[in-house]
XYZ file of C-alpha atoms in Angstrom:
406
model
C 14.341 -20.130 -4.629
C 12.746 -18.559 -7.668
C 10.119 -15.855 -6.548
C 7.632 -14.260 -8.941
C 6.509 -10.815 -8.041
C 3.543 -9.738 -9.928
C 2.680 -6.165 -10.402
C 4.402 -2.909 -11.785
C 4.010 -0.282 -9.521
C 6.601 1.481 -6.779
C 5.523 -0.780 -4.056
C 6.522 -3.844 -6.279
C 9.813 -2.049 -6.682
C 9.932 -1.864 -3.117
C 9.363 -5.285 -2.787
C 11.701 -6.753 -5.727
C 14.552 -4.753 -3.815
C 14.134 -5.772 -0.448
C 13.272 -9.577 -1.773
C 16.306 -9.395 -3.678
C 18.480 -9.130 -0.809
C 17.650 -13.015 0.776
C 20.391 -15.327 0.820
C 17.460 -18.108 -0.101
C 16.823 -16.398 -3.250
C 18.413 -17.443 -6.710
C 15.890 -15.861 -9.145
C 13.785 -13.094 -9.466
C 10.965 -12.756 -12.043
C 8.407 -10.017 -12.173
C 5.064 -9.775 -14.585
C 4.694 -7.258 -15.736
C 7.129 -5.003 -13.637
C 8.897 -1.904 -14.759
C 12.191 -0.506 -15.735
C 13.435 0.138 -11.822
C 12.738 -4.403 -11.088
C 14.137 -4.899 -14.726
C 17.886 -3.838 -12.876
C 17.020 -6.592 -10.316
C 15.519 -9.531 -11.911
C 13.612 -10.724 -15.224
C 10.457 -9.332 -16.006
C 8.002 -11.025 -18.033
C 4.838 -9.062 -20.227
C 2.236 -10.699 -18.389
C -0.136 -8.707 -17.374
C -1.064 -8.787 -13.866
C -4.911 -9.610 -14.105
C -4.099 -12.661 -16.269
C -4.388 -15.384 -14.032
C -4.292 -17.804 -17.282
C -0.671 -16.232 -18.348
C 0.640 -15.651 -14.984
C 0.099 -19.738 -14.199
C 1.441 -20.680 -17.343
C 4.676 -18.439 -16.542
C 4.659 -19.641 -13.489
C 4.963 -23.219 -14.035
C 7.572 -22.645 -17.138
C 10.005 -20.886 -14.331
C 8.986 -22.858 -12.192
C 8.332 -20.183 -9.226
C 8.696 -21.839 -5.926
C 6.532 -18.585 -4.584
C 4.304 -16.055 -6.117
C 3.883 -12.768 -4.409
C 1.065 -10.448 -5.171
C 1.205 -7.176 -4.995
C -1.235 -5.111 -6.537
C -5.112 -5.554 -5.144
C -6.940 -6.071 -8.316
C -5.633 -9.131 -9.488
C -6.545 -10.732 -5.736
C -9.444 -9.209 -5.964
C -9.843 -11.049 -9.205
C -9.087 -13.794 -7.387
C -5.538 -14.630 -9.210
C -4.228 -16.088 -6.130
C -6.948 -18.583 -6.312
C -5.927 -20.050 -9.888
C -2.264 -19.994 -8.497
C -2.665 -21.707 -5.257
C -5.598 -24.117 -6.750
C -3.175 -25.433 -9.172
C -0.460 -25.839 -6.542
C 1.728 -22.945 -6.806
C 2.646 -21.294 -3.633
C 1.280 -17.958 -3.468
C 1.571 -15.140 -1.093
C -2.089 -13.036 -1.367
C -5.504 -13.751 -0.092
C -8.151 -15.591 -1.840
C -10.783 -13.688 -3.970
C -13.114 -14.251 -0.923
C -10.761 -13.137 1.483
C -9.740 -10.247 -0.779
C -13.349 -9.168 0.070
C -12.305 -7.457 2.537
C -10.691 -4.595 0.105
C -12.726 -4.702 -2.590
C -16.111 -4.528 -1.034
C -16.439 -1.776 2.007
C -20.028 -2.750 2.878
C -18.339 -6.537 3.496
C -15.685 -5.168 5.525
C -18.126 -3.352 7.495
C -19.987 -6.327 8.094
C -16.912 -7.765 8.783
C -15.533 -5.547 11.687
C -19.795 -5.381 13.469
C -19.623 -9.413 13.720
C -16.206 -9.503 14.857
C -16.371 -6.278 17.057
C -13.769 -3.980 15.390
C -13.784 -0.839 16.344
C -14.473 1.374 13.484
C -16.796 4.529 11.935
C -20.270 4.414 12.169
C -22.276 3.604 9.404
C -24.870 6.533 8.343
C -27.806 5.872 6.686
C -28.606 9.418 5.036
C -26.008 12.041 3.553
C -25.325 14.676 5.664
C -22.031 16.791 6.741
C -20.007 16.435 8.213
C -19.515 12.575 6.761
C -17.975 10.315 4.535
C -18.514 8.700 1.508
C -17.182 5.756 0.431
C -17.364 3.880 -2.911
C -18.090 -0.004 -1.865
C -15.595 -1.538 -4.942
C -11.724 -0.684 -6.345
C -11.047 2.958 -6.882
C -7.234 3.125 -6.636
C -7.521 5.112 -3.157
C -9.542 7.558 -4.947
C -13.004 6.500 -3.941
C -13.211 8.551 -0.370
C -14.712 12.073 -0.284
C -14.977 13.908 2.715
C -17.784 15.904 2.943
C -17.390 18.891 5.590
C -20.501 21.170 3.968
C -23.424 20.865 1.705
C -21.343 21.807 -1.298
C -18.284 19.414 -0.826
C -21.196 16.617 -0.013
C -22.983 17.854 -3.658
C -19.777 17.776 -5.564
C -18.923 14.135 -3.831
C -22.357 12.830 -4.346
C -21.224 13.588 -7.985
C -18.135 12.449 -8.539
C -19.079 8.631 -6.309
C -21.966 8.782 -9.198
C -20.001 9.034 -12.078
C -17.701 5.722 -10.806
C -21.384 3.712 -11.159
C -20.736 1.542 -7.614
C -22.852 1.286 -4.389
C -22.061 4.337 -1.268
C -20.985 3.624 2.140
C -21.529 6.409 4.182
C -19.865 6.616 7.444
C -19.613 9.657 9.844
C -16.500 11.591 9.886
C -13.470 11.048 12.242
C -11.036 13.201 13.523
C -7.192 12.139 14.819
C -3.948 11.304 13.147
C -3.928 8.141 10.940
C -1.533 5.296 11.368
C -1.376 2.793 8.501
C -0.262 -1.058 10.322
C 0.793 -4.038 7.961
C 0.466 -7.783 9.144
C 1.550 -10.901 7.369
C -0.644 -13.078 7.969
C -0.976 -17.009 7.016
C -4.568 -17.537 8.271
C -4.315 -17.971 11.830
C -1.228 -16.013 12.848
C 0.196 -12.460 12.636
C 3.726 -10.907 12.428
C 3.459 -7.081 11.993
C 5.358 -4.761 10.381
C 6.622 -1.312 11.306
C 3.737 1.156 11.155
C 3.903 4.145 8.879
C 1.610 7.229 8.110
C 0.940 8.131 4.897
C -0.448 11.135 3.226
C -3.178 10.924 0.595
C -3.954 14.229 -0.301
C -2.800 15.666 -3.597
C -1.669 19.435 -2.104
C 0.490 20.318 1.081
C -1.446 20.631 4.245
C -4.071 17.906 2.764
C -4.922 20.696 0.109
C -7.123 18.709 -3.057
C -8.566 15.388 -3.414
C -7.543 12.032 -2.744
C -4.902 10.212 -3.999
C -3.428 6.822 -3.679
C -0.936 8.418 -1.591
C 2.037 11.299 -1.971
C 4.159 10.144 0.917
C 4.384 8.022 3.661
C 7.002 8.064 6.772
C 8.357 5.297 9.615
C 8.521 4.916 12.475
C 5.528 6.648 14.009
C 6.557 7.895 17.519
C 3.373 7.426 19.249
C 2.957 3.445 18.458
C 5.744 1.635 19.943
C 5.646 -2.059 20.836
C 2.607 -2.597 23.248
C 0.269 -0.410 21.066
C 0.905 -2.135 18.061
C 0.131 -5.194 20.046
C -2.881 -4.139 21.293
C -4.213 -2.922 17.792
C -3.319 -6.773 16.437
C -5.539 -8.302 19.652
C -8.329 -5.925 18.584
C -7.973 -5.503 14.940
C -6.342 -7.650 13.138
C -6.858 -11.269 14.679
C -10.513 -10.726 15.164
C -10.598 -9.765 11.020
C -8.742 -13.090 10.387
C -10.860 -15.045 12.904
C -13.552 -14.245 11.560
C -12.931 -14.432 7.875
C -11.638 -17.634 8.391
C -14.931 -18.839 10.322
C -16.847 -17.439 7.194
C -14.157 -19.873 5.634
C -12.329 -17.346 3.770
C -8.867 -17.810 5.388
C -6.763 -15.234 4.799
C -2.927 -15.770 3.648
C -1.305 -12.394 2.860
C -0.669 -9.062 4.095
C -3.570 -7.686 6.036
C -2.985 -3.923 6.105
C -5.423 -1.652 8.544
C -5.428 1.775 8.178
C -6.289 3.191 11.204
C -7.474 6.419 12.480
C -6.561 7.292 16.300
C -9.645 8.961 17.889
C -9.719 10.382 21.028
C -12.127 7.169 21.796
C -9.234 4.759 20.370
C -7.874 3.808 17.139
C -10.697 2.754 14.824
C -10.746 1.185 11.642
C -10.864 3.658 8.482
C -10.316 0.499 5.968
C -8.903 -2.737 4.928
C -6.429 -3.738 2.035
C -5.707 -7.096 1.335
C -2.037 -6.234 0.565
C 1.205 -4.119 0.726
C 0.275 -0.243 0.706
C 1.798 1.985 -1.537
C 3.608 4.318 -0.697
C 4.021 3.285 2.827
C 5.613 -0.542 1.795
C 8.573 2.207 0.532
C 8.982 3.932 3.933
C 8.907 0.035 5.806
C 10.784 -2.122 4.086
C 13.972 -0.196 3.848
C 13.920 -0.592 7.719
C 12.882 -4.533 7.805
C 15.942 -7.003 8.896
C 15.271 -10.308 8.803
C 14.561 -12.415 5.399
C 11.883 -11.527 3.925
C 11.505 -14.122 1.100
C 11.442 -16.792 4.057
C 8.954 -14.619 5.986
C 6.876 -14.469 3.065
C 7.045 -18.488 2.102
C 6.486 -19.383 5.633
C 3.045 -17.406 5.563
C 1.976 -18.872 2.233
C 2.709 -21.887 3.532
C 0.326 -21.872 6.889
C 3.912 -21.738 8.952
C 4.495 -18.193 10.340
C 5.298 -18.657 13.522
C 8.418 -19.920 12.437
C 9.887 -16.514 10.875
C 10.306 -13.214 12.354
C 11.128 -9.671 11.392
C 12.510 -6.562 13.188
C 12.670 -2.976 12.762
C 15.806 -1.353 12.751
C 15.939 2.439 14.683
C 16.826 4.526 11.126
C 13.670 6.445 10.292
C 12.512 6.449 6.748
C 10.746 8.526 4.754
C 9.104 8.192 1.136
C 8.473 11.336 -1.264
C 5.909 10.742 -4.461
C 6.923 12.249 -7.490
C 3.070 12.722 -9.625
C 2.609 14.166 -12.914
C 1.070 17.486 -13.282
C -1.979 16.294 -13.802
C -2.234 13.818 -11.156
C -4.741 12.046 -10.044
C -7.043 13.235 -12.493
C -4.642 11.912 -15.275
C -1.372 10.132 -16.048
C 1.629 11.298 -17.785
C 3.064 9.418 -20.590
C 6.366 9.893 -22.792
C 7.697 12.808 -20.887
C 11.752 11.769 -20.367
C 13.230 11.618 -16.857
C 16.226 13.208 -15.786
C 18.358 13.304 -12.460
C 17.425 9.610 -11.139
C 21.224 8.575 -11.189
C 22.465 12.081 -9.268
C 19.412 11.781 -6.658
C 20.825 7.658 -6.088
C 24.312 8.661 -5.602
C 23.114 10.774 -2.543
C 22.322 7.574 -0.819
C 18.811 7.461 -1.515
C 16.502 4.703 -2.665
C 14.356 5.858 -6.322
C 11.544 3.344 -6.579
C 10.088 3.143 -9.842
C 6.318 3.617 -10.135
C 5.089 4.834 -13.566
C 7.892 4.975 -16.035
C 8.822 3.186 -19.256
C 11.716 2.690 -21.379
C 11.579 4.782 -24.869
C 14.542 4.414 -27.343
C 16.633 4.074 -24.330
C 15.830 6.551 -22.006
C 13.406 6.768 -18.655
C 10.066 8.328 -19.492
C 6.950 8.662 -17.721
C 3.938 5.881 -17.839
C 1.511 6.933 -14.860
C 0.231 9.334 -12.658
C 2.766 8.876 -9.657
C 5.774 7.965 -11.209
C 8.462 7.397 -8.953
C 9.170 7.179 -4.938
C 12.002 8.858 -3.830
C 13.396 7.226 -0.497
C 15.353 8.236 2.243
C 16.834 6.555 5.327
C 18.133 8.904 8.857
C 18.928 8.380 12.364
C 16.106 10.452 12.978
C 12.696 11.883 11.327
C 14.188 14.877 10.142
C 17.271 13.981 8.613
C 15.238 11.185 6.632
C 12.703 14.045 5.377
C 15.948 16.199 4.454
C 17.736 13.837 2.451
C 14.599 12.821 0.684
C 13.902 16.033 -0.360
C 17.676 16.636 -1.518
C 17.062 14.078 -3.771
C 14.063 14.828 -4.930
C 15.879 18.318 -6.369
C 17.890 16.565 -8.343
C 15.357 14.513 -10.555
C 13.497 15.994 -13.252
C 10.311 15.936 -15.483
C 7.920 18.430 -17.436
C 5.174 19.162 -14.571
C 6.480 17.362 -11.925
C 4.809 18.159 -8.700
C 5.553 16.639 -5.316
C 4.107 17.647 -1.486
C 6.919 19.383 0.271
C 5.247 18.661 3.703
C 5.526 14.413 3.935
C 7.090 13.826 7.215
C 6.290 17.503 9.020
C 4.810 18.057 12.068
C 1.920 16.241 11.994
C -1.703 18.252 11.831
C -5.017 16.996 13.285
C -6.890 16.254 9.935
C -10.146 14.770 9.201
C -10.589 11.873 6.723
């Protein structure tokens, strides 16, 4: 099979590697991808929101499935130009994409279907949340504890130019659960818990995420049943009575209140950084898992978990998230691999030859352990032995979790 993976970030690394190891797969093309899927398969300078040059690359291959990764272009409704012209594509419609890119339709969403999930507020006022309704690239969520954190939010949400939600503020530890989905059924994923915050101890704003870890000891088996009975086939009934089916990965992230896990958000795809801390513990094919949901048939795959914990460490430029890096070289990513570790590629180029920065985060380091600790350790161990002018990295991902609010 010939797969085409668009996007360019760490989680489409993520994906590209574990993709790459299917038996059923004989070629693997990216658009635009980066350096780190360039050692695994072709990539092509398409850009991802080109849903004109992606089909036309497409059909040249020919791909025999497209997989989406980043949620603009679905947004965008790419997947729609794909799968309208009779490409196989893995990624929700733009109407089922919705469900990311507008909160206030996702809120809608969960009240019809009866998802349990944060109140909606109709006035400003701490302790609360604000939400911007569109895209912000995970950086669109300010919690507001006082009057001055709510003025500086009420700012910043101003200066993006998009519509508030406003929801009150809940406390608990978050759990971030992943679900293929090919319109009717589910097959979930291992859950993970990521950590957005640019600072240790969720010091700073929001990011699109510094770290992420798996397994999450307190969800085994029957709870992440339960949350796909209450969460995640009620979203995909109901989208699908609206008749927006919904073929892709439907990714809750969840916050577990002392009244239940309820629904934070959406995303109509693979999250980054957690895809980095779950796939490396996926067995089972996940090129056929992927095809069969594409192709309305998903009760036909399965995946598993192995026991190894996993644990994923963001490496940001020093200016991250208010701005990227760019053309600052890279050192160490060959050492911190020989240790055993995975190094996902997230924003880095090639420059006469040698690995430079192109983004804000710029790469994932990885680590599998028989346990949660030993993961975090050799993560971190690797992570010492890569390089950059004002790298910065959270040196907590993984601790002993701390009752936060989001």
């Amino acid at each position: 099979m010939r797969v085409l993976l668009i996007g360019s970030g760490g989680r489409e690394h993520a994906l590209a590697w574990k993709l790459s190891q299917s038996p059923r797969l004989t070629e693997l093309h990216a658009a635009p991808g980066n350096p780190g899927i360039a050692q695994l398969g072709e990539c092509h300078p398409v850009r991802a929101e080109d849903g004109e040059g992606l089909l036309d690359l497409a059909h040249t291959l020919p791909a025999d499935l497209v997989v989406v990764g980043p949620e603009a272009p679905l947004v965008g409704g790419v997947a729609d130009e794909l799968r309208h012209a009779g490409v196989a594509v893995f990624g929700p419609s733009k109407d089922a994409a919705r469900i990311e890119g507008s909160k206030s339709f996702a809120k809608d969403v969960m009240r019809t279907a009866g998802i349990p999930t944060a109140e909606t507020m109709s006035v400003a006022r701490p302790p609360c949340v604000l939400k911007v309704d569109g895209l912000a690239a995970g950086k669109g969520v300010f919690v507001c504890l006082d009057e001055p954190s709510l003025d500086s939010a009420l700012k910043a949400t101003a200066a993006l130019g998009q519509p508030l939600v406003i929801e009150e503020l809940l406390h608990g530890e978050e759990l971030s659960l992943f679900a293929l989905a090919d319109g009717q059924n589910v097959v979930p994923l291992a859950p993970a818990r990521d950590f957005k915050r640019v600072g240790d101890f969720d010091s700073g704003p929001n990011t699109g995420g510094m770290g992420a870890y798996s397994p999450v000891s307190e969800v085994g088996a029957a709870e992440i049943e339960e949350l796909l009975e209450t969460v995640h086939r009620p979203a995909l009934a109901e989208l699908a009575r609206r008749g927006s089916t919904f073929v892709g990965l439907l990714y809750a992230g969840l916050m577990l209140t002392g009244d239940g896990p309820k629904v934070l958000e959406f995303n109509c795809r693979f999250g980054d950084p957690e895809t980095q801390s779950i796939l490396p513990r996926v067995r089972g094919d996940l090129v056929e898992a992927l095809l069969a949901a594409a192709t309305g048939d998903l009760l036909s795959s399965s995946l598993t978990a192995d026991d190894a914990a996993c644990v994923t460490v963001v490496l940001a430029g020093r200016e991250y998230p208010a701005r990227s890096d760019s053309g600052t070289p890279i050192a160490g990513v060959e050492e911190a691999e020989a240790t055993g570790a995975l190094v996902f590629h997230a924003g880095t180029a090639i420059q006469g030859g040698k690995l430079v920065t192109n983004g804000g985060r710029v790469l994932n380091v990885t680590a599998l352990g028989p346990s949660l600790d030993e993961a975090r350790q050799r993560a971190y161990a690797a992570c010492d032995l890569i390089s950059f002018e004002g790298m910065r990295f959270r040196r907590d991902i993984a601790s002993p979790p701390v009752d936060v609010a989001t």
